[in-house]
Amino acid sequence: MKKMIILFLCLGIAVMGFSSCGEKEKELEAKESKLGEELGEKRKRLNEVVRSVDELETVDYSEKLVEVNLKLDALTRELEFEKTELKKLSAEKREFVKKLEDYRKKYSMGED
């Protein structure tokens, strides 16, 4: 009889152990599920941050490109202005040289 009682006690303890293991397993599965959801949310937030950083970099590059284009336009205008001024000076020089040659012809000393 003592053996039977001990056997039933052991069996009861084993059943209680299995049920507590089942509860523990369910708790762990719930925690795992919750952690999986949190991880999914964190991944979504990380992806949003990465996208926003990519957009910022794109905006920065776009702003820099606009800035470079503006500088290039300004330099091009300056170059065009310099070309125009050079043409004016060349025309003035040709006119001056022509007047000088005419003056020399008109007032040459050695040919009188």
GROMACS .gro file of N, CA and C in nm:
model
  336
    1MET      N    1   0.082  -0.118   0.000
    1MET     CA    2   0.000   0.000   0.000
    1MET      C    3   0.087   0.125   0.000
    2LYS      N    4   0.193   0.121   0.079
    2LYS     CA    5   0.284   0.236   0.081
    2LYS      C    6   0.343   0.257  -0.058
    3LYS      N    7   0.372   0.147  -0.123
    3LYS     CA    8   0.429   0.159  -0.257
    3LYS      C    9   0.329   0.224  -0.351
    4MET      N   10   0.202   0.190  -0.335
    4MET     CA   11   0.098   0.246  -0.419
    4MET      C   12   0.083   0.396  -0.393
    5ILE      N   13   0.087   0.433  -0.267
    5ILE     CA   14   0.074   0.574  -0.232
    5ILE      C   15   0.193   0.652  -0.288
    6ILE      N   16   0.310   0.596  -0.270
    6ILE     CA   17   0.431   0.661  -0.322
    6ILE      C   18   0.423   0.670  -0.473
    7LEU      N   19   0.374   0.564  -0.537
    7LEU     CA   20   0.360   0.563  -0.682
    7LEU      C   21   0.261   0.669  -0.727
    8PHE      N   22   0.146   0.678  -0.658
    8PHE     CA   23   0.047   0.781  -0.693
    8PHE      C   24   0.101   0.922  -0.667
    9LEU      N   25   0.175   0.937  -0.558
    9LEU     CA   26   0.236   1.068  -0.530
    9LEU      C   27   0.334   1.106  -0.641
   10CYS      N   28   0.416   1.010  -0.679
   10CYS     CA   29   0.513   1.036  -0.787
   10CYS      C   30   0.440   1.067  -0.917
   11LEU      N   31   0.334   0.990  -0.944
   11LEU     CA   32   0.255   1.013  -1.064
   11LEU      C   33   0.188   1.150  -1.059
   12GLY      N   34   0.137   1.189  -0.944
   12GLY     CA   35   0.075   1.321  -0.927
   12GLY      C   36   0.176   1.433  -0.946
   13ILE      N   37   0.293   1.412  -0.888
   13ILE     CA   38   0.400   1.513  -0.904
   13ILE      C   39   0.440   1.524  -1.050
   14ALA      N   40   0.449   1.409  -1.117
   14ALA     CA   41   0.487   1.408  -1.258
   14ALA      C   42   0.382   1.480  -1.342
   15VAL      N   43   0.252   1.453  -1.314
   15VAL     CA   44   0.144   1.518  -1.388
   15VAL      C   45   0.148   1.668  -1.363
   16MET      N   46   0.169   1.707  -1.237
   16MET     CA   47   0.178   1.850  -1.205
   16MET      C   48   0.298   1.912  -1.275
   17GLY      N   49   0.406   1.837  -1.280
   17GLY     CA   50   0.526   1.886  -1.348
   17GLY      C   51   0.501   1.904  -1.497
   18PHE      N   52   0.433   1.804  -1.557
   18PHE     CA   53   0.401   1.816  -1.699
   18PHE      C   54   0.308   1.933  -1.727
   19SER      N   55   0.210   1.951  -1.639
   19SER     CA   56   0.116   2.062  -1.661
   19SER      C   57   0.187   2.196  -1.642
   20SER      N   58   0.276   2.203  -1.542
   20SER     CA   59   0.350   2.329  -1.525
   20SER      C   60   0.447   2.350  -1.641
   21CYS      N   61   0.501   2.240  -1.695
   21CYS     CA   62   0.588   2.253  -1.813
   21CYS      C   63   0.506   2.302  -1.932
   22GLY      N   64   0.385   2.251  -1.945
   22GLY     CA   65   0.297   2.296  -2.054
   22GLY      C   66   0.264   2.444  -2.040
   23GLU      N   67   0.236   2.487  -1.917
   23GLU     CA   68   0.209   2.628  -1.892
   23GLU      C   69   0.331   2.713  -1.923
   24LYS      N   70   0.445   2.663  -1.878
   24LYS     CA   71   0.571   2.735  -1.902
   24LYS      C   72   0.597   2.744  -2.053
   25GLU      N   73   0.569   2.633  -2.123
   25GLU     CA   74   0.589   2.632  -2.267
   25GLU      C   75   0.497   2.734  -2.335
   26LYS      N   76   0.371   2.741  -2.289
   26LYS     CA   77   0.278   2.839  -2.344
   26LYS      C   78   0.324   2.981  -2.315
   27GLU      N   79   0.375   3.004  -2.194
   27GLU     CA   80   0.426   3.136  -2.158
   27GLU      C   81   0.544   3.174  -2.249
   28LEU      N   82   0.634   3.076  -2.267
   28LEU     CA   83   0.750   3.102  -2.352
   28LEU      C   84   0.708   3.128  -2.496
   29GLU      N   85   0.609   3.052  -2.545
   29GLU     CA   86   0.560   3.076  -2.681
   29GLU      C   87   0.497   3.214  -2.693
   30ALA      N   88   0.423   3.255  -2.589
   30ALA     CA   89   0.362   3.388  -2.590
   30ALA      C   90   0.471   3.496  -2.590
   31LYS      N   91   0.574   3.476  -2.506
   31LYS     CA   92   0.685   3.573  -2.503
   31LYS      C   93   0.756   3.577  -2.638
   32GLU      N   94   0.777   3.458  -2.696
   32GLU     CA   95   0.844   3.450  -2.825
   32GLU      C   96   0.762   3.523  -2.932
   33SER      N   97   0.631   3.502  -2.928
   33SER     CA   98   0.543   3.569  -3.024
   33SER      C   99   0.549   3.721  -3.004
   34LYS      N  100   0.544   3.764  -2.878
   34LYS     CA  101   0.549   3.907  -2.847
   34LYS      C  102   0.682   3.966  -2.893
   35LEU      N  103   0.792   3.895  -2.864
   35LEU     CA  104   0.924   3.943  -2.907
   35LEU      C  105   0.933   3.947  -3.059
   36GLY      N  106   0.873   3.848  -3.125
   36GLY     CA  107   0.872   3.847  -3.271
   36GLY      C  108   0.798   3.968  -3.326
   37GLU      N  109   0.684   4.002  -3.264
   37GLU     CA  110   0.608   4.120  -3.306
   37GLU      C  111   0.689   4.248  -3.282
   38GLU      N  112   0.753   4.256  -3.164
   38GLU     CA  113   0.835   4.374  -3.134
   38GLU      C  114   0.950   4.386  -3.234
   39LEU      N  115   1.010   4.271  -3.265
   39LEU     CA  116   1.120   4.272  -3.362
   39LEU      C  117   1.070   4.318  -3.499
   40GLY      N  118   0.953   4.272  -3.537
   40GLY     CA  119   0.893   4.316  -3.664
   40GLY      C  120   0.870   4.466  -3.665
   41GLU      N  121   0.818   4.519  -3.554
   41GLU     CA  122   0.795   4.664  -3.544
   41GLU      C  123   0.926   4.741  -3.551
   42LYS      N  124   1.027   4.689  -3.481
   42LYS     CA  125   1.158   4.757  -3.483
   42LYS      C  126   1.218   4.754  -3.623
   43ARG      N  127   1.199   4.643  -3.694
   43ARG     CA  128   1.248   4.635  -3.832
   43ARG      C  129   1.178   4.738  -3.920
   44LYS      N  130   1.046   4.750  -3.901
   44LYS     CA  131   0.971   4.849  -3.979
   44LYS      C  132   1.023   4.990  -3.951
   45ARG      N  133   1.045   5.020  -3.822
   45ARG     CA  134   1.096   5.154  -3.787
   45ARG      C  135   1.235   5.176  -3.844
   46LEU      N  136   1.318   5.072  -3.838
   46LEU     CA  137   1.454   5.083  -3.893
   46LEU      C  138   1.448   5.107  -4.043
   47ASN      N  139   1.360   5.035  -4.111
   47ASN     CA  140   1.346   5.056  -4.256
   47ASN      C  141   1.298   5.197  -4.286
   48GLU      N  142   1.207   5.249  -4.204
   48GLU     CA  143   1.160   5.387  -4.223
   48GLU      C  144   1.275   5.486  -4.204
   49VAL      N  145   1.356   5.461  -4.103
   49VAL     CA  146   1.471   5.550  -4.077
   49VAL      C  147   1.569   5.544  -4.194
   50VAL      N  148   1.595   5.422  -4.241
   50VAL     CA  149   1.688   5.407  -4.354
   50VAL      C  150   1.633   5.479  -4.476
   51ARG      N  151   1.502   5.464  -4.502
   51ARG     CA  152   1.442   5.534  -4.616
   51ARG      C  153   1.453   5.684  -4.600
   52SER      N  154   1.427   5.733  -4.479
   52SER     CA  155   1.435   5.878  -4.458
   52SER      C  156   1.578   5.928  -4.474
   53VAL      N  157   1.676   5.850  -4.428
   53VAL     CA  158   1.817   5.888  -4.446
   53VAL      C  159   1.851   5.889  -4.595
   54ASP      N  160   1.804   5.786  -4.668
   54ASP     CA  161   1.828   5.783  -4.812
   54ASP      C  162   1.768   5.905  -4.880
   55GLU      N  163   1.646   5.942  -4.837
   55GLU     CA  164   1.582   6.060  -4.895
   55GLU      C  165   1.661   6.186  -4.861
   56LEU      N  166   1.712   6.195  -4.737
   56LEU     CA  167   1.792   6.311  -4.699
   56LEU      C  168   1.917   6.320  -4.783
   57GLU      N  169   1.983   6.204  -4.803
   57GLU     CA  170   2.104   6.205  -4.885
   57GLU      C  171   2.070   6.247  -5.027
   58THR      N  172   1.957   6.197  -5.079
   58THR     CA  173   1.915   6.236  -5.213
   58THR      C  174   1.888   6.385  -5.218
   59VAL      N  175   1.821   6.436  -5.117
   59VAL     CA  176   1.792   6.580  -5.112
   59VAL      C  177   1.923   6.658  -5.104
   60ASP      N  178   2.016   6.610  -5.020
   60ASP     CA  179   2.145   6.678  -5.010
   60ASP      C  180   2.216   6.679  -5.144
   61TYR      N  181   2.216   6.565  -5.213
   61TYR     CA  182   2.281   6.559  -5.343
   61TYR      C  183   2.209   6.651  -5.442
   62SER      N  184   2.077   6.653  -5.435
   62SER     CA  185   2.001   6.741  -5.525
   62SER      C  186   2.033   6.886  -5.497
   63GLU      N  187   2.038   6.922  -5.368
   63GLU     CA  188   2.072   7.060  -5.333
   63GLU      C  189   2.212   7.095  -5.379
   64LYS      N  190   2.306   7.002  -5.360
   64LYS     CA  191   2.443   7.027  -5.404
   64LYS      C  192   2.449   7.039  -5.555
   65LEU      N  193   2.372   6.955  -5.624
   65LEU     CA  194   2.370   6.961  -5.770
   65LEU      C  195   2.314   7.095  -5.817
   66VAL      N  196   2.209   7.142  -5.753
   66VAL     CA  197   2.152   7.272  -5.787
   66VAL      C  198   2.255   7.381  -5.762
   67GLU      N  199   2.324   7.372  -5.648
   67GLU     CA  200   2.426   7.471  -5.614
   67GLU      C  201   2.538   7.471  -5.718
   68VAL      N  202   2.583   7.353  -5.757
   68VAL     CA  203   2.689   7.343  -5.857
   68VAL      C  204   2.641   7.399  -5.990
   69ASN      N  205   2.518   7.368  -6.027
   69ASN     CA  206   2.463   7.421  -6.153
   69ASN      C  207   2.456   7.573  -6.150
   70LEU      N  208   2.415   7.629  -6.037
   70LEU     CA  209   2.410   7.775  -6.026
   70LEU      C  210   2.549   7.836  -6.041
   71LYS      N  211   2.648   7.775  -5.976
   71LYS     CA  212   2.785   7.825  -5.989
   71LYS      C  213   2.833   7.812  -6.133
   72LEU      N  214   2.800   7.701  -6.195
   72LEU     CA  215   2.840   7.680  -6.334
   72LEU      C  216   2.775   7.784  -6.425
   73ASP      N  217   2.648   7.813  -6.401
   73ASP     CA  218   2.580   7.917  -6.479
   73ASP      C  219   2.647   8.052  -6.460
   74ALA      N  220   2.681   8.084  -6.336
   74ALA     CA  221   2.747   8.212  -6.308
   74ALA      C  222   2.882   8.220  -6.379
   75LEU      N  223   2.959   8.112  -6.373
   75LEU     CA  224   3.089   8.110  -6.440
   75LEU      C  225   3.072   8.120  -6.592
   76THR      N  226   2.970   8.056  -6.645
   76THR     CA  227   2.945   8.064  -6.788
   76THR      C  228   2.910   8.206  -6.829
   77ARG      N  229   2.827   8.274  -6.749
   77ARG     CA  230   2.793   8.414  -6.778
   77ARG      C  231   2.918   8.501  -6.771
   78GLU      N  232   3.003   8.477  -6.671
   78GLU     CA  233   3.127   8.554  -6.660
   78GLU      C  234   3.215   8.531  -6.782
   79LEU      N  235   3.224   8.406  -6.825
   79LEU     CA  236   3.305   8.373  -6.942
   79LEU      C  237   3.251   8.442  -7.067
   80GLU      N  238   3.121   8.439  -7.084
   80GLU     CA  239   3.060   8.508  -7.199
   80GLU      C  240   3.088   8.658  -7.193
   81PHE      N  241   3.079   8.715  -7.074
   81PHE     CA  242   3.108   8.858  -7.057
   81PHE      C  243   3.253   8.886  -7.095
   82GLU      N  244   3.344   8.800  -7.047
   82GLU     CA  245   3.487   8.819  -7.078
   82GLU      C  246   3.511   8.806  -7.228
   83LYS      N  247   3.444   8.712  -7.294
   83LYS     CA  248   3.459   8.698  -7.439
   83LYS      C  249   3.411   8.824  -7.511
   84THR      N  250   3.299   8.876  -7.466
   84THR     CA  251   3.245   8.999  -7.526
   84THR      C  252   3.342   9.114  -7.506
   85GLU      N  253   3.395   9.127  -7.385
   85GLU     CA  254   3.491   9.234  -7.356
   85GLU      C  255   3.617   9.218  -7.440
   86LEU      N  256   3.663   9.093  -7.456
   86LEU     CA  257   3.781   9.066  -7.537
   86LEU      C  258   3.757   9.106  -7.683
   87LYS      N  259   3.638   9.075  -7.734
   87LYS     CA  260   3.605   9.114  -7.871
   87LYS      C  261   3.604   9.266  -7.885
   88LYS      N  262   3.547   9.335  -7.786
   88LYS     CA  263   3.544   9.482  -7.789
   88LYS      C  264   3.686   9.537  -7.788
   89LEU      N  265   3.771   9.483  -7.699
   89LEU     CA  266   3.909   9.530  -7.692
   89LEU      C  267   3.985   9.502  -7.821
   90SER      N  268   3.961   9.385  -7.880
   90SER     CA  269   4.027   9.352  -8.007
   90SER      C  270   3.984   9.449  -8.116
   91ALA      N  271   3.856   9.481  -8.118
   91ALA     CA  272   3.806   9.577  -8.218
   91ALA      C  273   3.867   9.714  -8.194
   92GLU      N  274   3.875   9.757  -8.068
   92GLU     CA  275   3.937   9.886  -8.036
   92GLU      C  276   4.084   9.886  -8.075
   93LYS      N  277   4.152   9.773  -8.051
   93LYS     CA  278   4.294   9.764  -8.085
   93LYS      C  279   4.312   9.774  -8.237
   94ARG      N  280   4.230   9.701  -8.312
   94ARG     CA  281   4.240   9.708  -8.458
   94ARG      C  282   4.215   9.850  -8.508
   95GLU      N  283   4.115   9.914  -8.448
   95GLU     CA  284   4.084  10.052  -8.487
   95GLU      C  285   4.200  10.145  -8.453
   96PHE      N  286   4.259  10.126  -8.335
   96PHE     CA  287   4.372  10.209  -8.295
   96PHE      C  288   4.491  10.186  -8.386
   97VAL      N  289   4.521  10.058  -8.417
   97VAL     CA  290   4.634  10.026  -8.504
   97VAL      C  291   4.611  10.086  -8.643
   98LYS      N  292   4.489  10.079  -8.691
   98LYS     CA  293   4.458  10.137  -8.822
   98LYS      C  294   4.479  10.288  -8.820
   99LYS      N  295   4.429  10.352  -8.715
   99LYS     CA  296   4.449  10.498  -8.703
   99LYS      C  297   4.596  10.532  -8.693
  100LEU      N  298   4.672  10.450  -8.619
  100LEU     CA  299   4.816  10.473  -8.606
  100LEU      C  300   4.886  10.459  -8.741
  101GLU      N  301   4.849  10.356  -8.817
  101GLU     CA  302   4.908  10.338  -8.949
  101GLU      C  303   4.871  10.455  -9.042
  102ASP      N  304   4.745  10.497  -9.034
  102ASP     CA  305   4.703  10.612  -9.116
  102ASP      C  306   4.781  10.737  -9.076
  103TYR      N  307   4.799  10.756  -8.947
  103TYR     CA  308   4.875  10.871  -8.897
  103TYR      C  309   5.018  10.865  -8.947
  104ARG      N  310   5.079  10.745  -8.940
  104ARG     CA  311   5.218  10.730  -8.986
  104ARG      C  312   5.229  10.758  -9.136
  105LYS      N  313   5.131  10.710  -9.210
  105LYS     CA  314   5.134  10.735  -9.355
  105LYS      C  315   5.120  10.885  -9.384
  106LYS      N  316   5.029  10.946  -9.311
  106LYS     CA  317   5.002  11.088  -9.335
  106LYS      C  318   5.119  11.175  -9.293
  107TYR      N  319   5.181  11.141  -9.181
  107TYR     CA  320   5.287  11.226  -9.128
  107TYR      C  321   5.423  11.157  -9.128
  108SER      N  322   5.451  11.080  -9.225
  108SER     CA  323   5.582  11.014  -9.227
  108SER      C  324   5.691  11.115  -9.259
  109MET      N  325   5.804  11.106  -9.195
  109MET     CA  326   5.911  11.204  -9.207
  109MET      C  327   6.006  11.173  -9.320
  110GLY      N  328   6.024  11.052  -9.350
  110GLY     CA  329   6.127  11.017  -9.445
  110GLY      C  330   6.084  11.026  -9.589
  111GLU      N  331   5.961  11.042  -9.621
  111GLU     CA  332   5.916  11.036  -9.759
  111GLU      C  333   5.886  11.173  -9.818
  112ASP      N  334   5.910  11.281  -9.753
  112ASP     CA  335   5.880  11.415  -9.807
  112ASP      C  336   5.966  11.448  -9.919
   0.00000   0.00000   0.00000
